[in-house]
Coordinates of C-alpha atoms and ligand atoms in Angstrom, one line a residue:
M1 CA -95.6 -47.1 -111.7
L2 CA -97.4 -46.9 -108.3
E3 CA -95.1 -47.4 -105.4
S4 CA -96.4 -47.7 -101.9
S5 CA -93.3 -47.5 -99.6
H6 CA -94.9 -49.1 -96.5
Q7 CA -96.0 -52.2 -98.4
N8 CA -93.1 -52.2 -100.8
L9 CA -95.6 -52.6 -103.6
A10 CA -94.8 -51.7 -107.2
M11 CA -97.6 -51.8 -109.8
V12 CA -97.9 -51.3 -113.6
T13 CA -100.8 -51.5 -116.0
C14 CA -100.5 -51.9 -119.7
T15 CA -102.7 -52.8 -122.7
A16 CA -101.9 -54.8 -125.8
P17 CA -103.7 -55.5 -129.1
V18 CA -105.0 -58.5 -131.1
N19 CA -103.5 -59.2 -134.5
I20 CA -104.9 -61.0 -137.5
A21 CA -102.5 -62.8 -139.8
V22 CA -102.6 -62.3 -143.6
V23 CA -99.8 -64.9 -144.0
K24 CA -100.6 -67.5 -141.5
Y25 CA -98.3 -69.2 -138.9
W26 CA -99.2 -72.9 -138.8
G27 CA -96.7 -75.5 -137.5
K28 CA -93.7 -75.5 -135.1
R29 CA -90.2 -76.9 -135.6
N30 CA -89.6 -76.7 -131.8
E31 CA -92.6 -77.0 -129.5
D32 CA -90.9 -75.9 -126.3
L33 CA -89.3 -72.7 -127.6
I34 CA -92.3 -72.2 -130.0
L35 CA -90.2 -71.9 -133.2
P36 CA -92.3 -71.9 -136.4
I37 CA -91.8 -73.7 -139.6
N38 CA -92.6 -70.6 -141.6
S39 CA -92.5 -66.8 -141.3
S40 CA -95.9 -65.0 -141.0
L41 CA -97.3 -61.5 -141.3
S42 CA -100.2 -59.8 -139.6
V43 CA -102.1 -56.5 -139.1
T44 CA -102.4 -55.3 -135.5
L45 CA -106.0 -54.2 -134.7
H46 CA -106.9 -51.1 -132.9
Q47 CA -107.1 -51.3 -129.1
E48 CA -110.2 -49.2 -128.9
Q49 CA -112.2 -52.2 -130.2
L50 CA -110.1 -55.1 -129.0
K51 CA -107.5 -55.2 -126.3
T52 CA -106.2 -56.9 -123.2
T53 CA -105.5 -54.9 -120.1
T54 CA -103.1 -56.3 -117.5
T55 CA -102.0 -55.0 -114.1
I56 CA -99.0 -56.6 -112.4
A57 CA -97.9 -55.9 -108.9
C58 CA -94.9 -57.1 -107.0
S59 CA -94.3 -56.9 -103.3
R60 CA -92.0 -58.4 -100.7
S61 CA -95.1 -59.5 -98.8
F62 CA -96.5 -61.6 -101.6
Q63 CA -96.2 -65.3 -100.8
Q64 CA -96.5 -66.7 -104.3
D65 CA -97.0 -65.7 -107.9
R66 CA -100.7 -65.5 -108.7
I67 CA -102.9 -64.8 -111.8
W68 CA -106.5 -63.8 -112.4
L69 CA -107.9 -63.9 -115.9
N70 CA -111.2 -62.2 -116.7
G71 CA -112.2 -62.2 -113.0
K72 CA -111.2 -65.8 -112.2
E73 CA -108.0 -67.1 -110.6
E74 CA -106.1 -69.5 -112.9
D75 CA -103.2 -71.9 -112.4
I76 CA -99.9 -70.0 -112.5
S77 CA -98.0 -73.3 -113.1
C78 CA -99.1 -73.4 -116.8
P79 CA -95.7 -74.0 -118.6
R80 CA -96.1 -71.2 -121.1
L81 CA -96.8 -68.7 -118.3
Q82 CA -93.8 -70.0 -116.4
S83 CA -91.6 -69.6 -119.5
C84 CA -92.5 -66.0 -119.9
L85 CA -92.0 -65.2 -116.2
Q86 CA -88.7 -67.0 -116.0
E87 CA -87.4 -65.4 -119.2
I88 CA -88.3 -61.8 -118.1
R89 CA -86.8 -62.4 -114.6
R90 CA -83.6 -63.7 -116.3
L91 CA -83.4 -60.6 -118.5
A92 CA -83.9 -58.3 -115.5
R93 CA -81.1 -60.0 -113.5
K94 CA -78.8 -59.9 -116.6
R95 CA -79.5 -56.2 -116.7
R96 CA -78.4 -55.8 -113.1
N97 CA -75.3 -57.9 -113.6
T98 CA -74.2 -55.7 -116.6
G99 CA -74.3 -52.8 -114.1
D100 CA -77.3 -50.7 -115.3
P101 CA -77.5 -48.2 -112.5
T102 CA -81.2 -47.4 -113.2
S103 CA -82.4 -51.0 -112.6
D104 CA -84.0 -51.6 -109.3
I105 CA -83.3 -55.2 -108.8
S106 CA -85.0 -55.8 -105.5
V107 CA -88.4 -56.2 -107.3
V108 CA -87.1 -59.1 -109.4
S109 CA -86.9 -61.4 -106.4
H110 CA -90.4 -60.5 -105.3
K111 CA -93.5 -62.6 -106.2
V112 CA -96.0 -61.1 -108.7
H113 CA -99.8 -60.8 -108.8
I114 CA -101.2 -60.6 -112.3
C115 CA -104.7 -59.5 -113.2
S116 CA -105.8 -59.4 -116.8
V117 CA -109.1 -58.7 -118.6
N118 CA -110.2 -58.4 -122.3
N119 CA -112.6 -55.7 -123.5
F120 CA -114.2 -58.2 -125.9
P121 CA -116.2 -61.3 -124.9
T122 CA -114.2 -64.5 -124.8
A123 CA -117.4 -66.2 -126.0
A124 CA -117.0 -64.4 -129.4
G125 CA -114.3 -67.0 -130.1
L126 CA -111.7 -64.4 -131.0
A127 CA -108.2 -65.6 -130.3
S128 CA -107.2 -63.8 -127.1
S129 CA -103.9 -65.5 -126.4
A130 CA -101.9 -63.2 -128.6
A131 CA -103.1 -60.1 -126.9
G132 CA -102.9 -61.8 -123.5
Y133 CA -99.3 -63.0 -123.7
A134 CA -98.1 -59.8 -125.4
C135 CA -99.7 -57.8 -122.6
L136 CA -98.2 -60.1 -119.9
V137 CA -94.7 -59.8 -121.3
Y138 CA -94.9 -56.1 -122.0
T139 CA -96.2 -55.3 -118.5
L140 CA -93.6 -57.5 -116.8
S141 CA -90.9 -55.7 -118.8
Q142 CA -92.2 -52.3 -117.6
L143 CA -92.3 -53.5 -114.0
F144 CA -88.8 -55.0 -114.0
G145 CA -87.2 -52.3 -116.2
V146 CA -86.3 -54.8 -119.0
E147 CA -85.7 -53.2 -122.4
G148 CA -85.0 -54.5 -125.9
E149 CA -86.1 -57.6 -127.7
L150 CA -89.3 -58.8 -126.1
S151 CA -90.8 -60.7 -129.0
T152 CA -88.6 -63.8 -128.3
V153 CA -90.2 -63.9 -124.8
A154 CA -93.8 -63.3 -125.9
R155 CA -93.4 -66.0 -128.6
Q156 CA -92.8 -68.5 -125.8
G157 CA -96.3 -67.7 -124.4
S158 CA -98.1 -68.1 -127.8
G159 CA -96.4 -67.9 -131.2
S160 CA -98.7 -65.3 -132.6
A161 CA -98.3 -63.1 -129.4
C162 CA -94.9 -61.9 -130.6
R163 CA -96.6 -60.0 -133.5
S164 CA -98.9 -58.1 -131.0
L165 CA -95.8 -56.3 -129.6
Y166 CA -95.9 -53.9 -132.5
G167 CA -98.5 -51.8 -134.2
G168 CA -99.4 -51.7 -137.9
F169 CA -98.1 -54.4 -140.2
V170 CA -95.8 -56.9 -138.5
Q171 CA -93.8 -59.8 -139.6
W172 CA -92.6 -62.7 -137.5
K173 CA -89.3 -63.9 -139.1
M174 CA -89.0 -67.6 -138.5
G175 CA -85.3 -67.5 -138.0
E176 CA -82.8 -70.4 -138.4
R177 CA -81.1 -70.8 -135.1
S178 CA -82.0 -73.7 -132.8
D179 CA -82.0 -71.5 -129.7
G180 CA -84.6 -69.2 -131.3
K181 CA -82.7 -66.0 -130.8
D182 CA -83.4 -64.9 -134.4
S183 CA -87.1 -65.9 -134.4
I184 CA -88.4 -62.4 -133.8
A185 CA -91.2 -60.0 -134.7
E186 CA -90.5 -56.8 -136.6
Q187 CA -92.7 -53.9 -137.7
V188 CA -93.0 -53.7 -141.5
E189 CA -95.0 -50.4 -141.6
S190 CA -96.7 -48.5 -138.8
E191 CA -100.5 -48.3 -138.3
S192 CA -100.7 -44.9 -140.0
Y193 CA -99.1 -46.2 -143.2
W194 CA -102.4 -47.3 -144.9
P195 CA -105.1 -45.2 -143.2
E196 CA -107.9 -46.2 -145.6
L197 CA -107.6 -49.9 -144.7
R198 CA -110.5 -51.2 -142.6
V199 CA -111.2 -54.5 -140.8
L200 CA -114.6 -56.1 -140.1
I201 CA -114.8 -59.0 -137.8
L202 CA -117.9 -61.1 -138.6
V203 CA -118.7 -63.0 -135.4
V204 CA -120.2 -66.3 -136.6
S205 CA -122.2 -68.6 -134.3
A206 CA -120.2 -71.7 -133.6
E207 CA -122.1 -74.9 -132.6
Q208 CA -119.1 -76.6 -131.2
K209 CA -115.6 -75.7 -129.9
S210 CA -112.9 -76.3 -132.6
V211 CA -109.6 -78.1 -132.1
G212 CA -107.1 -75.6 -130.4
S213 CA -104.4 -74.2 -132.6
T214 CA -101.6 -75.8 -130.6
S215 CA -102.8 -79.3 -131.0
G216 CA -104.1 -78.7 -134.5
M217 CA -100.8 -77.5 -135.8
H218 CA -99.0 -80.4 -134.1
T219 CA -101.1 -82.9 -136.0
S220 CA -100.7 -81.0 -139.2
V221 CA -96.9 -81.0 -138.9
E222 CA -97.0 -84.8 -138.3
T223 CA -99.3 -85.7 -141.1
S224 CA -99.7 -83.0 -143.8
Q225 CA -97.4 -83.1 -146.9
L226 CA -99.1 -80.0 -148.2
L227 CA -98.1 -78.1 -145.0
K228 CA -94.4 -79.0 -145.7
Y229 CA -94.7 -77.7 -149.3
R230 CA -96.4 -74.6 -148.0
A231 CA -93.7 -73.8 -145.5
D232 CA -90.8 -74.6 -147.8
V233 CA -92.0 -73.3 -151.1
V234 CA -95.1 -71.1 -150.9
V235 CA -94.6 -68.9 -147.8
P236 CA -91.0 -67.6 -148.5
C237 CA -92.2 -66.1 -151.8
R238 CA -95.5 -65.0 -150.3
M239 CA -93.8 -63.0 -147.5
V240 CA -91.8 -61.0 -150.0
E241 CA -94.8 -60.4 -152.2
M242 CA -97.0 -59.4 -149.2
I243 CA -94.5 -56.9 -147.9
R244 CA -94.3 -55.4 -151.4
V245 CA -98.1 -55.0 -151.9
I246 CA -98.5 -53.5 -148.4
R247 CA -95.7 -50.9 -149.1
Q248 CA -97.5 -50.1 -152.4
R249 CA -100.9 -50.0 -150.7
D250 CA -102.2 -52.2 -153.5
F251 CA -105.5 -53.4 -152.1
P252 CA -106.5 -55.8 -154.9
A253 CA -103.1 -57.6 -154.7
F254 CA -103.2 -57.5 -150.9
G255 CA -106.7 -58.9 -150.8
E256 CA -106.0 -61.7 -153.2
L257 CA -102.9 -62.8 -151.4
T258 CA -104.7 -62.7 -148.1
M259 CA -107.6 -64.9 -149.3
K260 CA -105.2 -67.3 -151.0
D261 CA -103.2 -67.7 -147.9
S262 CA -106.3 -68.3 -145.7
N263 CA -107.5 -70.9 -148.2
Q264 CA -104.2 -72.7 -148.2
F265 CA -104.0 -72.7 -144.4
H266 CA -107.5 -74.4 -144.3
A267 CA -106.4 -76.7 -147.1
T268 CA -103.5 -77.9 -144.9
C269 CA -106.1 -78.5 -142.2
L270 CA -108.1 -80.7 -144.5
D271 CA -104.8 -82.4 -145.6
T272 CA -104.1 -83.2 -141.9
Y273 CA -105.0 -86.7 -140.9
P274 CA -107.5 -87.0 -139.3
P275 CA -108.7 -83.8 -141.0
I276 CA -109.4 -80.6 -139.0
F277 CA -112.4 -78.4 -140.0
Y278 CA -112.4 -74.8 -138.7
L279 CA -114.9 -73.3 -141.2
N280 CA -118.6 -74.0 -141.0
N281 CA -121.5 -73.4 -143.4
V282 CA -121.7 -69.7 -142.6
S283 CA -118.0 -69.3 -143.2
H284 CA -118.4 -71.0 -146.6
R285 CA -121.3 -68.7 -147.4
I286 CA -119.2 -65.6 -146.5
I287 CA -116.4 -66.8 -148.8
S288 CA -118.9 -67.2 -151.7
L289 CA -120.4 -63.8 -151.0
V290 CA -117.0 -62.1 -151.1
H291 CA -116.1 -63.7 -154.4
R292 CA -119.5 -62.8 -156.0
Y293 CA -119.2 -59.2 -154.7
N294 CA -115.7 -58.8 -156.1
Q295 CA -116.8 -60.4 -159.4
F296 CA -119.7 -57.9 -159.7
Y297 CA -117.3 -55.0 -159.5
G298 CA -114.6 -56.7 -161.6
E299 CA -112.0 -56.1 -158.9
T300 CA -111.0 -57.2 -155.4
R301 CA -112.7 -54.8 -153.1
V302 CA -113.1 -57.1 -150.1
A303 CA -111.0 -60.0 -148.8
Y304 CA -111.6 -62.6 -146.1
T305 CA -109.3 -64.5 -143.8
F306 CA -110.2 -67.2 -141.2
D307 CA -108.1 -68.5 -138.3
A308 CA -108.7 -71.6 -136.2
G309 CA -112.4 -71.0 -136.0
P310 CA -115.5 -70.0 -138.1
N311 CA -115.3 -66.2 -137.6
A312 CA -114.5 -64.2 -140.8
V313 CA -112.1 -61.3 -140.7
I314 CA -112.7 -59.0 -143.7
Y315 CA -110.1 -56.5 -145.0
T316 CA -111.4 -53.7 -147.2
L317 CA -111.0 -50.0 -147.8
Q318 CA -113.0 -47.4 -146.0
E319 CA -115.0 -46.4 -149.1
H320 CA -116.4 -49.9 -149.5
V321 CA -117.4 -50.5 -145.8
P322 CA -121.0 -49.1 -145.9
E323 CA -122.1 -51.1 -148.9
F324 CA -120.4 -54.3 -147.8
V325 CA -121.9 -54.1 -144.3
Q326 CA -125.3 -53.6 -145.9
V327 CA -124.7 -56.7 -148.0
V328 CA -123.9 -58.7 -144.9
R329 CA -127.0 -57.4 -143.1
H330 CA -129.1 -58.3 -146.1
F331 CA -127.8 -61.9 -146.5
F332 CA -127.4 -62.6 -142.8
P333 CA -130.4 -60.9 -141.3
S334 CA -130.2 -60.6 -137.5
E335 CA -132.7 -59.8 -134.7
A336 CA -130.3 -57.2 -133.3
N337 CA -131.1 -53.6 -134.2
G338 CA -128.6 -51.5 -136.1
S339 CA -126.3 -50.4 -133.3
E340 CA -126.1 -53.8 -131.7
F341 CA -125.3 -55.6 -135.0
V342 CA -122.4 -53.3 -135.9
R343 CA -120.0 -52.4 -133.1
G344 CA -116.9 -50.4 -133.0
L345 CA -116.1 -47.7 -135.6
P346 CA -119.3 -46.1 -136.9
V347 CA -120.6 -47.3 -140.3
C348 CA -122.8 -45.1 -142.5
S349 CA -125.9 -46.7 -144.0
A350 CA -126.1 -47.6 -147.6
D351 CA -128.7 -48.8 -150.1
L352 CA -128.2 -51.9 -152.2
S353 CA -129.1 -51.8 -155.9
E354 CA -131.5 -54.6 -157.1
E355 CA -128.8 -55.4 -159.7
L356 CA -126.2 -56.1 -157.0
K357 CA -128.6 -58.2 -154.9
R358 CA -129.5 -60.2 -158.0
A359 CA -125.8 -60.7 -158.9
L360 CA -125.0 -61.9 -155.4
N361 CA -127.7 -64.6 -155.9
M362 CA -127.8 -66.1 -152.4
E363 CA -130.5 -67.3 -150.1
P364 CA -130.4 -65.3 -146.8
T365 CA -129.1 -67.1 -143.7
P366 CA -131.0 -65.7 -140.7
K367 CA -128.9 -65.3 -137.5
G368 CA -125.8 -66.8 -139.2
I369 CA -123.7 -63.8 -138.0
H370 CA -124.1 -62.6 -134.4
Y371 CA -122.6 -59.2 -134.9
I372 CA -119.8 -57.2 -136.7
I373 CA -116.9 -55.5 -135.0
S374 CA -115.7 -52.6 -137.2
T375 CA -112.1 -51.6 -136.7
K376 CA -108.8 -50.7 -138.3
A377 CA -105.0 -51.1 -137.8
G378 CA -103.8 -49.8 -134.5
P379 CA -100.7 -49.2 -132.3
G380 CA -98.7 -51.7 -130.2
P381 CA -98.8 -52.1 -126.4
C382 CA -99.2 -49.0 -124.2
V383 CA -98.6 -48.1 -120.6
V384 CA -101.7 -46.9 -118.7
E385 CA -100.6 -44.0 -116.6
D386 CA -103.8 -43.3 -114.6
P387 CA -103.6 -45.3 -111.3
N388 CA -107.5 -45.4 -111.3
H389 CA -107.2 -47.9 -114.1
H390 CA -105.2 -50.5 -112.1
L391 CA -107.0 -53.8 -111.9
L392 CA -105.4 -54.6 -108.6
G393 CA -106.0 -52.7 -105.4
V394 CA -103.2 -51.5 -102.9
D395 CA -103.8 -54.9 -101.2
G396 CA -102.5 -56.5 -104.3
L397 CA -105.8 -58.3 -105.0
P398 CA -108.2 -57.8 -107.9
K399 CA -110.5 -54.7 -107.4
K400 CA -114.1 -55.7 -107.3
N401 CA -115.6 -55.6 -110.8
A402 CA -112.3 -54.9 -112.4
V403 CA -113.3 -54.4 -116.0
S404 CA -111.6 -52.9 -118.9
D405 CA -113.1 -49.9 -120.7
Ligands
LIG1 C1 -104.3 -69.8 -137.2 O1 -100.2 -68.5 -131.8 O2 -102.5 -69.5 -131.1 O3 -104.2 -67.9 -135.8 O4 -98.1 -70.9 -130.8 O5 -99.5 -72.9 -130.2 O6 -100.0 -70.7 -129.1 P1 -99.5 -71.4 -130.4 O7 -100.5 -71.0 -131.5 P2 -101.2 -69.6 -131.9 O8 -101.6 -69.9 -133.4 C2 -102.2 -69.0 -134.3 C3 -102.5 -69.7 -135.5 C4 -103.4 -68.8 -136.5 C5 -102.5 -68.1 -137.5 C6 -101.7 -66.9 -137.1 O9 -102.2 -66.2 -136.2 O10 -100.7 -66.7 -137.7

């Protein structure tokens, strides 16, 4: 923490990861506290490829709480931001009242300046609210010296954010209590548990902006009978099964469950009235390609999952990455050269056999996929120690060209 005595300025910078669910969260039983109708499970992605960086400063001289997101000042009165701020300040005061001698309480009464950036383009349509709220809550907790259960706070920013507080494989237990105290995220296994697992994000060109997840899931809860069946009957068994196959590192079983869960989530969207469509033609073609590829080999080597948009996230094992990436290049030819098309973890080149190309039997879709981000499971939020990486200057305002590396 940077402390500048004359200004009474304290400052902390942290980073937090994105997560991609393999058992999806869709639907709330309490919209204010963000309590879900089912438990969910996700893989935290590596921050080298996708992360949010947040700097928070507090000072006696600040007049009001302020926030800058990706270089632009935003409205701090947003109810979800306010919930997170109030909740962390409450926990910090509680800590003082319980007599923790290490807690410096003066800062809690000060206003904060928050500056946050993503190292991935917002235009890519990758859900950034999970990493964003996880980073906000984690950084606030570091600044105010709050320890312990933070997932109940991050959850109130965005449901899926609670899972970004841990690395590796993470479950969000839905809980039963009406106050939400037992609706928490927990690590199932760490990021090093299944080192061969790889993640490819296929960034698909979207023609129009889709319905946001908050309003989409609201309509689904109101109108979809299938969603009720999913939450009551399907997901409880699927959570147990998913945890088992992860612990056994059983890729075929993990892949099949992941695809089935994505498909059922999108089926509940179609069962919503009026229906919601998140997948487009390119998404449908990716689904066919994955099934034909697995069929060719007679086993599940690659699995897709889709959130509230057309981008595909592919889970596979390291040994299959070069060939599958070549399959994607072949069927979704792009104008970008090799390095621009595949970003992130390096991918070796591979040749496709004529037999495989014939078996996949698909017309190429030029420019259907913008680019691929190649990544893997990674750790939870981290504190950035180097003060050169603070996004705010000693004046408490965003540094010029504050960007995340
Ligand atoms: C499809 O967490 O973005 O990505 O709680 O309303 O902020 P709010 O929704 P959000 O929903 C994520 C939905 C999903 C599935 C998932 O991540 O589990």
